[in-house]
């Protein structure tokens, strides 16, 4: 029996869910499931495109990193994309006057 190609991302996409809780999305299937739970009243053509890209990655038709890029862009568009830890540390170290 042939093994399905992996849909895992090299690095997760961290999004903010609930009350700003960071959640790591580690694969195209996880991204697809998150999109499937998105309220129907807030879906648009971009949502449909990203959902289909995630399914294509699950089926091995496109690279998981391609679907990850689409999902991360969609998450950013909806203000769900969490800043990476290094960016947060850099901002915190800059202080209130923008100096390190």
mmCIF file of N, CA and C in Angstrom:
data_model
loop_
_atom_site.group_PDB
_atom_site.id
_atom_site.type_symbol
_atom_site.label_atom_id
_atom_site.label_comp_id
_atom_site.label_asym_id
_atom_site.label_seq_id
_atom_site.Cartn_x
_atom_site.Cartn_y
_atom_site.Cartn_z
ATOM 1 N N UNK A 1 0.846 -1.178 0.000
ATOM 2 C CA UNK A 1 0.000 0.000 0.000
ATOM 3 C C UNK A 1 0.890 1.239 0.000
ATOM 4 N N UNK A 2 0.635 2.161 -0.934
ATOM 5 C CA UNK A 2 1.435 3.377 -1.045
ATOM 6 C C UNK A 2 1.134 4.318 0.122
ATOM 7 N N UNK A 3 2.184 4.919 0.606
ATOM 8 C CA UNK A 3 2.041 5.861 1.711
ATOM 9 C C UNK A 3 1.696 7.236 1.170
ATOM 10 N N UNK A 4 0.730 7.888 1.804
ATOM 11 C CA UNK A 4 0.340 9.237 1.405
ATOM 12 C C UNK A 4 1.496 10.190 1.685
ATOM 13 N N UNK A 5 1.710 11.167 0.799
ATOM 14 C CA UNK A 5 2.752 12.143 1.071
ATOM 15 C C UNK A 5 2.389 12.962 2.314
ATOM 16 N N UNK A 6 3.402 13.439 3.004
ATOM 17 C CA UNK A 6 3.171 14.231 4.213
ATOM 18 C C UNK A 6 2.621 15.605 3.860
ATOM 19 N N UNK A 7 1.667 16.055 4.645
ATOM 20 C CA UNK A 7 1.132 17.403 4.466
ATOM 21 C C UNK A 7 1.620 18.330 5.583
ATOM 22 N N UNK A 8 2.638 17.866 6.328
ATOM 23 C CA UNK A 8 3.180 18.642 7.443
ATOM 24 C C UNK A 8 3.942 19.867 6.932
ATOM 25 N N UNK A 9 3.817 20.985 7.667
ATOM 26 C CA UNK A 9 4.573 22.192 7.368
ATOM 27 C C UNK A 9 5.964 22.076 7.985
ATOM 28 N N UNK A 10 6.962 22.697 7.356
ATOM 29 C CA UNK A 10 8.309 22.694 7.932
ATOM 30 C C UNK A 10 8.308 23.386 9.294
ATOM 31 N N UNK A 11 7.612 24.493 9.379
ATOM 32 C CA UNK A 11 7.409 25.212 10.644
ATOM 33 C C UNK A 11 5.936 25.561 10.720
ATOM 34 N N UNK A 12 5.333 25.490 11.897
ATOM 35 C CA UNK A 12 3.899 25.779 11.984
ATOM 36 C C UNK A 12 3.575 27.249 11.721
ATOM 37 N N UNK A 13 2.328 27.469 11.362
ATOM 38 C CA UNK A 13 1.768 28.812 11.288
ATOM 39 C C UNK A 13 1.086 29.019 12.636
ATOM 40 N N UNK A 14 1.466 30.057 13.357
ATOM 41 C CA UNK A 14 0.865 30.316 14.658
ATOM 42 C C UNK A 14 -0.189 31.391 14.486
ATOM 43 N N UNK A 15 -1.413 31.026 14.837
ATOM 44 C CA UNK A 15 -2.534 31.964 14.734
ATOM 45 C C UNK A 15 -3.101 32.208 16.121
ATOM 46 N N UNK A 16 -3.853 33.286 16.241
ATOM 47 C CA UNK A 16 -4.498 33.614 17.501
ATOM 48 C C UNK A 16 -5.954 33.185 17.428
ATOM 49 N N UNK A 17 -6.368 32.354 18.380
ATOM 50 C CA UNK A 17 -7.745 31.878 18.427
ATOM 51 C C UNK A 17 -8.362 32.254 19.759
ATOM 52 N N UNK A 18 -9.657 32.111 19.855
ATOM 53 C CA UNK A 18 -10.345 32.403 21.118
ATOM 54 C C UNK A 18 -10.029 33.798 21.604
ATOM 55 N N UNK A 19 -9.567 33.894 22.824
ATOM 56 C CA UNK A 19 -9.230 35.188 23.418
ATOM 57 C C UNK A 19 -7.752 35.499 23.214
ATOM 58 N N UNK A 20 -7.289 35.365 21.979
ATOM 59 C CA UNK A 20 -5.904 35.649 21.665
ATOM 60 C C UNK A 20 -4.958 34.526 22.011
ATOM 61 N N UNK A 21 -5.479 33.314 22.146
ATOM 62 C CA UNK A 21 -4.673 32.142 22.481
ATOM 63 C C UNK A 21 -3.869 31.708 21.253
ATOM 64 N N UNK A 22 -2.528 31.660 21.334
ATOM 65 C CA UNK A 22 -1.755 31.196 20.193
ATOM 66 C C UNK A 22 -1.989 29.705 19.936
ATOM 67 N N UNK A 23 -2.216 29.362 18.694
ATOM 68 C CA UNK A 23 -2.451 27.981 18.288
ATOM 69 C C UNK A 23 -1.570 27.680 17.093
ATOM 70 N N UNK A 24 -0.798 26.605 17.175
ATOM 71 C CA UNK A 24 0.080 26.204 16.079
ATOM 72 C C UNK A 24 -0.683 25.329 15.099
ATOM 73 N N UNK A 25 -0.668 25.722 13.844
ATOM 74 C CA UNK A 25 -1.240 24.929 12.757
ATOM 75 C C UNK A 25 -0.053 24.280 12.059
ATOM 76 N N UNK A 26 0.050 22.953 12.172
ATOM 77 C CA UNK A 26 1.262 22.236 11.762
ATOM 78 C C UNK A 26 1.158 21.507 10.434
ATOM 79 N N UNK A 27 -0.033 21.469 9.839
ATOM 80 C CA UNK A 27 -0.187 20.725 8.588
ATOM 81 C C UNK A 27 -1.305 21.332 7.749
ATOM 82 N N UNK A 28 -1.321 20.914 6.492
ATOM 83 C CA UNK A 28 -2.377 21.374 5.589
ATOM 84 C C UNK A 28 -3.744 20.887 6.072
ATOM 85 N N UNK A 29 -3.806 19.685 6.643
ATOM 86 C CA UNK A 29 -5.083 19.175 7.149
ATOM 87 C C UNK A 29 -5.564 20.026 8.329
ATOM 88 N N UNK A 30 -4.669 20.394 9.230
ATOM 89 C CA UNK A 30 -5.064 21.249 10.351
ATOM 90 C C UNK A 30 -5.550 22.610 9.847
ATOM 91 N N UNK A 31 -4.870 23.157 8.842
ATOM 92 C CA UNK A 31 -5.293 24.430 8.261
ATOM 93 C C UNK A 31 -6.676 24.278 7.637
ATOM 94 N N UNK A 32 -6.864 23.177 6.897
ATOM 95 C CA UNK A 32 -8.161 22.934 6.265
ATOM 96 C C UNK A 32 -9.271 22.828 7.319
ATOM 97 N N UNK A 33 -9.001 22.112 8.396
ATOM 98 C CA UNK A 33 -10.012 21.948 9.447
ATOM 99 C C UNK A 33 -10.345 23.285 10.101
ATOM 100 N N UNK A 34 -9.340 24.135 10.302
ATOM 101 C CA UNK A 34 -9.596 25.463 10.857
ATOM 102 C C UNK A 34 -10.483 26.257 9.902
ATOM 103 N N UNK A 35 -10.163 26.210 8.624
ATOM 104 C CA UNK A 35 -10.960 26.926 7.624
ATOM 105 C C UNK A 35 -12.384 26.381 7.547
ATOM 106 N N UNK A 36 -12.543 25.066 7.713
ATOM 107 C CA UNK A 36 -13.872 24.447 7.665
ATOM 108 C C UNK A 36 -14.742 24.922 8.824
ATOM 109 N N UNK A 37 -14.104 25.282 9.938
ATOM 110 C CA UNK A 37 -14.843 25.772 11.104
ATOM 111 C C UNK A 37 -15.121 27.272 11.041
ATOM 112 N N UNK A 38 -14.563 27.961 10.050
ATOM 113 C CA UNK A 38 -14.756 29.401 9.921
ATOM 114 C C UNK A 38 -16.234 29.682 9.627
ATOM 115 N N UNK A 39 -16.820 30.707 10.257
ATOM 116 C CA UNK A 39 -18.249 30.982 10.037
ATOM 117 C C UNK A 39 -18.586 31.174 8.547
ATOM 118 N N UNK A 40 -19.628 30.503 8.119
ATOM 119 C CA UNK A 40 -20.031 30.562 6.709
ATOM 120 C C UNK A 40 -20.328 31.979 6.258
ATOM 121 N N UNK A 41 -20.858 32.798 7.154
ATOM 122 C CA UNK A 41 -21.195 34.178 6.790
ATOM 123 C C UNK A 41 -19.950 35.032 6.528
ATOM 124 N N UNK A 42 -18.772 34.555 6.947
ATOM 125 C CA UNK A 42 -17.535 35.327 6.770
ATOM 126 C C UNK A 42 -16.621 34.739 5.696
ATOM 127 N N UNK A 43 -17.105 33.756 4.968
ATOM 128 C CA UNK A 43 -16.306 33.125 3.917
ATOM 129 C C UNK A 43 -16.419 33.920 2.618
ATOM 130 N N UNK A 44 -15.339 33.917 1.853
ATOM 131 C CA UNK A 44 -15.331 34.588 0.562
ATOM 132 C C UNK A 44 -14.542 33.744 -0.433
ATOM 133 N N UNK A 45 -14.282 34.291 -1.609
ATOM 134 C CA UNK A 45 -13.560 33.543 -2.640
ATOM 135 C C UNK A 45 -12.149 33.180 -2.170
ATOM 136 N N UNK A 46 -11.515 34.047 -1.420
ATOM 137 C CA UNK A 46 -10.172 33.767 -0.901
ATOM 138 C C UNK A 46 -10.214 32.564 0.047
ATOM 139 N N UNK A 47 -11.214 32.504 0.899
ATOM 140 C CA UNK A 47 -11.383 31.383 1.828
ATOM 141 C C UNK A 47 -11.521 30.081 1.039
ATOM 142 N N UNK A 48 -12.324 30.100 -0.003
ATOM 143 C CA UNK A 48 -12.532 28.900 -0.823
ATOM 144 C C UNK A 48 -11.228 28.481 -1.505
ATOM 145 N N UNK A 49 -10.469 29.446 -2.014
ATOM 146 C CA UNK A 49 -9.213 29.152 -2.683
ATOM 147 C C UNK A 49 -8.213 28.507 -1.726
ATOM 148 N N UNK A 50 -8.070 29.091 -0.530
ATOM 149 C CA UNK A 50 -7.119 28.573 0.459
ATOM 150 C C UNK A 50 -7.553 27.190 0.937
ATOM 151 N N UNK A 51 -8.840 26.991 1.122
ATOM 152 C CA UNK A 51 -9.341 25.673 1.515
ATOM 153 C C UNK A 51 -8.987 24.622 0.470
ATOM 154 N N UNK A 52 -9.187 24.958 -0.800
ATOM 155 C CA UNK A 52 -8.866 24.018 -1.876
ATOM 156 C C UNK A 52 -7.364 23.757 -1.962
ATOM 157 N N UNK A 53 -6.558 24.783 -1.706
ATOM 158 C CA UNK A 53 -5.102 24.604 -1.713
ATOM 159 C C UNK A 53 -4.681 23.656 -0.595
ATOM 160 N N UNK A 54 -5.289 23.798 0.570
ATOM 161 C CA UNK A 54 -4.957 22.902 1.683
ATOM 162 C C UNK A 54 -5.332 21.461 1.348
ATOM 163 N N UNK A 55 -6.496 21.256 0.749
ATOM 164 C CA UNK A 55 -6.893 19.910 0.334
ATOM 165 C C UNK A 55 -5.944 19.350 -0.716
ATOM 166 N N UNK A 56 -5.498 20.194 -1.633
ATOM 167 C CA UNK A 56 -4.562 19.751 -2.661
ATOM 168 C C UNK A 56 -3.244 19.302 -2.024
ATOM 169 N N UNK A 57 -2.809 19.995 -0.979
ATOM 170 C CA UNK A 57 -1.582 19.594 -0.276
ATOM 171 C C UNK A 57 -1.785 18.269 0.449
ATOM 172 N N UNK A 58 -2.954 18.071 1.028
ATOM 173 C CA UNK A 58 -3.255 16.806 1.707
ATOM 174 C C UNK A 58 -3.201 15.656 0.705
ATOM 175 N N UNK A 59 -3.708 15.886 -0.492
ATOM 176 C CA UNK A 59 -3.720 14.848 -1.530
ATOM 177 C C UNK A 59 -2.371 14.692 -2.228
ATOM 178 N N UNK A 60 -1.405 15.557 -1.912
ATOM 179 C CA UNK A 60 -0.090 15.490 -2.537
ATOM 180 C C UNK A 60 -0.014 16.147 -3.894
ATOM 181 N N UNK A 61 -0.990 16.967 -4.241
ATOM 182 C CA UNK A 61 -1.025 17.625 -5.547
ATOM 183 C C UNK A 61 -0.180 18.897 -5.585
ATOM 184 N N UNK A 62 -0.004 19.529 -4.435
ATOM 185 C CA UNK A 62 0.887 20.690 -4.328
ATOM 186 C C UNK A 62 1.730 20.510 -3.069
ATOM 187 N N UNK A 63 2.790 21.273 -2.976
ATOM 188 C CA UNK A 63 3.670 21.207 -1.812
ATOM 189 C C UNK A 63 2.962 21.786 -0.582
ATOM 190 N N UNK A 64 3.147 21.168 0.576
ATOM 191 C CA UNK A 64 2.551 21.704 1.798
ATOM 192 C C UNK A 64 2.965 23.152 2.077
ATOM 193 N N UNK A 65 4.198 23.514 1.726
ATOM 194 C CA UNK A 65 4.660 24.879 1.975
ATOM 195 C C UNK A 65 3.908 25.907 1.122
ATOM 196 N N UNK A 66 3.433 25.480 -0.040
ATOM 197 C CA UNK A 66 2.618 26.375 -0.879
ATOM 198 C C UNK A 66 1.292 26.646 -0.183
ATOM 199 N N UNK A 67 0.651 25.589 0.300
ATOM 200 C CA UNK A 67 -0.611 25.751 1.029
ATOM 201 C C UNK A 67 -0.384 26.570 2.301
ATOM 202 N N UNK A 68 0.737 26.339 2.965
ATOM 203 C CA UNK A 68 1.066 27.094 4.178
ATOM 204 C C UNK A 68 1.132 28.591 3.872
ATOM 205 N N UNK A 69 1.779 28.944 2.773
ATOM 206 C CA UNK A 69 1.872 30.357 2.399
ATOM 207 C C UNK A 69 0.504 30.982 2.176
ATOM 208 N N UNK A 70 -0.367 30.253 1.485
ATOM 209 C CA UNK A 70 -1.726 30.760 1.257
ATOM 210 C C UNK A 70 -2.480 30.905 2.577
ATOM 211 N N UNK A 71 -2.347 29.886 3.450
ATOM 212 C CA UNK A 71 -3.046 29.926 4.729
ATOM 213 C C UNK A 71 -2.524 31.078 5.594
ATOM 214 N N UNK A 72 -1.214 31.262 5.635
ATOM 215 C CA UNK A 72 -0.640 32.348 6.440
ATOM 216 C C UNK A 72 -1.105 33.711 5.921
ATOM 217 N N UNK A 73 -1.178 33.872 4.606
ATOM 218 C CA UNK A 73 -1.671 35.131 4.026
ATOM 219 C C UNK A 73 -3.127 35.364 4.391
ATOM 220 N N UNK A 74 -3.918 34.299 4.318
ATOM 221 C CA UNK A 74 -5.338 34.410 4.691
ATOM 222 C C UNK A 74 -5.459 34.791 6.169
ATOM 223 N N UNK A 75 -4.669 34.140 7.030
ATOM 224 C CA UNK A 75 -4.714 34.428 8.468
ATOM 225 C C UNK A 75 -4.311 35.872 8.738
ATOM 226 N N UNK A 76 -3.300 36.353 8.023
ATOM 227 C CA UNK A 76 -2.865 37.742 8.205
ATOM 228 C C UNK A 76 -3.970 38.711 7.778
ATOM 229 N N UNK A 77 -4.632 38.394 6.674
ATOM 230 C CA UNK A 77 -5.735 39.232 6.178
ATOM 231 C C UNK A 77 -6.830 39.372 7.232
ATOM 232 N N UNK A 78 -7.029 38.332 8.028
ATOM 233 C CA UNK A 78 -8.076 38.328 9.056
ATOM 234 C C UNK A 78 -7.536 38.643 10.455
ATOM 235 N N UNK A 79 -6.328 39.202 10.504
ATOM 236 C CA UNK A 79 -5.693 39.596 11.770
ATOM 237 C C UNK A 79 -5.603 38.436 12.762
ATOM 238 N N UNK A 80 -5.327 37.258 12.262
ATOM 239 C CA UNK A 80 -5.183 36.068 13.106
ATOM 240 C C UNK A 80 -3.739 35.618 13.244
ATOM 241 N N UNK A 81 -2.869 36.120 12.388
ATOM 242 C CA UNK A 81 -1.489 35.656 12.366
ATOM 243 C C UNK A 81 -0.751 36.216 13.579
ATOM 244 N N UNK A 82 -0.188 35.312 14.377
ATOM 245 C CA UNK A 82 0.574 35.722 15.562
ATOM 246 C C UNK A 82 1.968 36.152 15.130
ATOM 247 N N UNK A 83 2.486 37.153 15.805
ATOM 248 C CA UNK A 83 3.865 37.561 15.557
ATOM 249 C C UNK A 83 4.794 36.472 16.053
ATOM 250 N N UNK A 84 5.904 36.296 15.385
ATOM 251 C CA UNK A 84 6.867 35.296 15.839
ATOM 252 C C UNK A 84 7.518 35.773 17.129
ATOM 253 N N UNK A 85 7.937 34.842 17.957
ATOM 254 C CA UNK A 85 8.512 35.150 19.263
ATOM 255 C C UNK A 85 9.688 36.112 19.146
ATOM 256 N N UNK A 86 10.535 35.947 18.148
ATOM 257 C CA UNK A 86 11.689 36.827 17.978
ATOM 258 C C UNK A 86 11.281 38.257 17.718
ATOM 259 N N UNK A 87 10.185 38.451 16.984
ATOM 260 C CA UNK A 87 9.692 39.797 16.723
ATOM 261 C C UNK A 87 9.178 40.408 18.013
ATOM 262 N N UNK A 88 8.460 39.611 18.814
ATOM 263 C CA UNK A 88 7.945 40.115 20.085
ATOM 264 C C UNK A 88 9.073 40.507 21.017
ATOM 265 N N UNK A 89 10.106 39.697 21.113
ATOM 266 C CA UNK A 89 11.239 40.002 21.985
ATOM 267 C C UNK A 89 11.931 41.266 21.510
ATOM 268 N N UNK A 90 12.120 41.382 20.202
ATOM 269 C CA UNK A 90 12.764 42.576 19.650
ATOM 270 C C UNK A 90 11.986 43.836 19.960
ATOM 271 N N UNK A 91 10.682 43.771 19.861
ATOM 272 C CA UNK A 91 9.853 44.936 20.177
ATOM 273 C C UNK A 91 9.900 45.266 21.655
ATOM 274 N N UNK A 92 9.892 44.240 22.490
ATOM 275 C CA UNK A 92 9.923 44.460 23.929
ATOM 276 C C UNK A 92 11.253 45.095 24.336
ATOM 277 N N UNK A 93 12.352 44.642 23.728
ATOM 278 C CA UNK A 93 13.669 45.166 24.055
ATOM 279 C C UNK A 93 13.868 46.590 23.550
ATOM 280 N N UNK A 94 13.099 46.998 22.558
ATOM 281 C CA UNK A 94 13.256 48.335 21.998
ATOM 282 C C UNK A 94 12.794 49.415 22.954
ATOM 283 N N UNK A 95 11.955 49.064 23.900
ATOM 284 C CA UNK A 95 11.482 50.051 24.864
ATOM 285 C C UNK A 95 10.455 50.983 24.266
ATOM 286 N N UNK A 96 9.985 51.926 25.057
ATOM 287 C CA UNK A 96 8.908 52.805 24.611
ATOM 288 C C UNK A 96 9.399 53.904 23.693
ATOM 289 N N UNK A 97 10.715 54.125 23.609
ATOM 290 C CA UNK A 97 11.246 55.192 22.768
ATOM 291 C C UNK A 97 11.886 54.678 21.494
ATOM 292 N N UNK A 98 11.759 53.373 21.260
ATOM 293 C CA UNK A 98 12.297 52.786 20.045
ATOM 294 C C UNK A 98 13.797 52.588 20.076
ATOM 295 N N UNK A 99 14.416 52.657 21.242
ATOM 296 C CA UNK A 99 15.852 52.426 21.342
ATOM 297 C C UNK A 99 16.116 51.125 22.060
ATOM 298 N N UNK A 100 17.181 50.461 21.683
ATOM 299 C CA UNK A 100 17.507 49.183 22.309
ATOM 300 C C UNK A 100 18.213 49.374 23.639
#
